[in-house]
PDB file of C-alpha atoms in Angstrom:
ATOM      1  CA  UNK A   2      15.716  35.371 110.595  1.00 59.00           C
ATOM      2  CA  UNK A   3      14.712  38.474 108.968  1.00 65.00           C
ATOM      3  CA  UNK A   4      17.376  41.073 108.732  1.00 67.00           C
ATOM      4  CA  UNK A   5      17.173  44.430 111.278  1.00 78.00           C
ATOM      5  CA  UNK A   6      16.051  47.505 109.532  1.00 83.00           C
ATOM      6  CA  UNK A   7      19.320  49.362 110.456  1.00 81.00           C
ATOM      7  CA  UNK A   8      21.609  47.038 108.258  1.00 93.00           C
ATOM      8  CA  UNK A   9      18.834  45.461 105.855  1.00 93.00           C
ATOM      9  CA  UNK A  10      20.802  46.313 103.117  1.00 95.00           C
ATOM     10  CA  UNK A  11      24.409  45.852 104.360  1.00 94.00           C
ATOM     11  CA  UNK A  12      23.794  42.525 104.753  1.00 94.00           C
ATOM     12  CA  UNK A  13      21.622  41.762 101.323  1.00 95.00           C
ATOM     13  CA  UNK A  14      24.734  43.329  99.525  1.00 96.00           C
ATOM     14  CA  UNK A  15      27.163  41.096 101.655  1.00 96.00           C
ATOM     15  CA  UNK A  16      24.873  38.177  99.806  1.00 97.00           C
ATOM     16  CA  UNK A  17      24.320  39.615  96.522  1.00 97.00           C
ATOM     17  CA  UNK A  18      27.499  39.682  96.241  1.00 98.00           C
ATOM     18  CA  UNK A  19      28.266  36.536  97.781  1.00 98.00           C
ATOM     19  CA  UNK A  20      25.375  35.033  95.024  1.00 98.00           C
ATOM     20  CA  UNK A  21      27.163  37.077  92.237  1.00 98.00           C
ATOM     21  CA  UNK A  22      30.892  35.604  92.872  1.00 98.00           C
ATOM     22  CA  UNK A  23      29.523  32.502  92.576  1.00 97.00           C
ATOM     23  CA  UNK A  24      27.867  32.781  89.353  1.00 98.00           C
ATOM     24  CA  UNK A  25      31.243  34.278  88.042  1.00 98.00           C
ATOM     25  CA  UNK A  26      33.079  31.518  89.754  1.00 98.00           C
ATOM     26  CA  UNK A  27      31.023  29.046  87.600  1.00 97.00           C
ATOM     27  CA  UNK A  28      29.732  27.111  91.536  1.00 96.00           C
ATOM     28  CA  UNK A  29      26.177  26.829  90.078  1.00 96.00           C
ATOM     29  CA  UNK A  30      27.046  23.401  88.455  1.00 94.00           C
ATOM     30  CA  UNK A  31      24.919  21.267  90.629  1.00 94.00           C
ATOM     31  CA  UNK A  32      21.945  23.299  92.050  1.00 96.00           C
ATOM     32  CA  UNK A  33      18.609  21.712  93.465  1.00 97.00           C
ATOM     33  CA  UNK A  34      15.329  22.506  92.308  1.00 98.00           C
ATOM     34  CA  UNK A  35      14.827  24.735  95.167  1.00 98.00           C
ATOM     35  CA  UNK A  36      18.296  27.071  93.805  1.00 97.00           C
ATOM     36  CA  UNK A  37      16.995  27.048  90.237  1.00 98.00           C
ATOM     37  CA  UNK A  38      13.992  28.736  91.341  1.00 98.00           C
ATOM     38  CA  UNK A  39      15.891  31.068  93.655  1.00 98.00           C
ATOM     39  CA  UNK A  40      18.555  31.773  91.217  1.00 98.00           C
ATOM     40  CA  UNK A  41      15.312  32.362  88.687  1.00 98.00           C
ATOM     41  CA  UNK A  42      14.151  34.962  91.005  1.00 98.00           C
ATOM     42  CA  UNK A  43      17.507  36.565  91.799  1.00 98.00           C
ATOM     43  CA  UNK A  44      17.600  37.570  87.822  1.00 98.00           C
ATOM     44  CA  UNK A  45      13.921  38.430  88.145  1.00 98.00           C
ATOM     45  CA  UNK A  46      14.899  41.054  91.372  1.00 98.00           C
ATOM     46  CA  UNK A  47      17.922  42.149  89.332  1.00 98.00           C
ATOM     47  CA  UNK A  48      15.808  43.387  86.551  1.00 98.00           C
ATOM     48  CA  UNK A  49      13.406  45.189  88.863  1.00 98.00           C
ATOM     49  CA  UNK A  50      16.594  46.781  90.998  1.00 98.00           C
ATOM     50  CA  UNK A  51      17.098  48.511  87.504  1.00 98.00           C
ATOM     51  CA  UNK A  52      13.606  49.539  87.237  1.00 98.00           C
ATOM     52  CA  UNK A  53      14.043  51.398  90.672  1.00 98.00           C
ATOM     53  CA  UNK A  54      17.385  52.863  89.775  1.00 98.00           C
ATOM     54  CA  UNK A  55      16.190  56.303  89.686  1.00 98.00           C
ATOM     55  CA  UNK A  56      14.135  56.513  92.937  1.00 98.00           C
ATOM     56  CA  UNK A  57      17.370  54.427  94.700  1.00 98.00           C
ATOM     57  CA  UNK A  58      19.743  57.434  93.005  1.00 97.00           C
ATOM     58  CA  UNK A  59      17.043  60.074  94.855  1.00 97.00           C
ATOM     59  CA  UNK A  60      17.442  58.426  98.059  1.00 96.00           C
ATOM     60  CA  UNK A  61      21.562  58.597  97.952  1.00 96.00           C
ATOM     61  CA  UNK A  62      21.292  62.022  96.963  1.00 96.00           C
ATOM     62  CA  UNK A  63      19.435  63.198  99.801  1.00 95.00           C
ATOM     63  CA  UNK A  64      22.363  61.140 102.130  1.00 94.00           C
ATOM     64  CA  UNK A  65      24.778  63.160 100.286  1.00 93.00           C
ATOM     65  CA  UNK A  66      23.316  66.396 101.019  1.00 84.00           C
ATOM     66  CA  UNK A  67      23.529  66.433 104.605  1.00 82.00           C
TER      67      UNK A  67
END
């Protein structure tokens, strides 16, 4: 199921961060084919997450102004 708009990105954090302790828990020992991929496109999301860094920084300003 598709998350709602109003907490999209409370709960994509939740599992970022749920994705994250696992890497630094060392749990990816025994992932399918179907994780490898994911986990390839996690990295590749990461990297574009930095790319938007500025326009997400834009965005949090304006919430802090009001």
């Amino acid at each position: 199921m598709p998350n709602m708009s109003y907490c999209r990105f409370e709960n994509t954090v939740n599992d970022m961060q749920d994705c994250l302790n696992a890497i630094e828990d060392n749990e990816c020992n025994n992932l399918s084919e179907y994780e490898i991929k994911a986990l390839q496109h996690f990295l590749e999301l990461g990297r574009v997450i930095v790319d938007y860094e500025d326009n997400i920084e834009q965005i949090l300003e304006q919430y802090e102004e009001q």
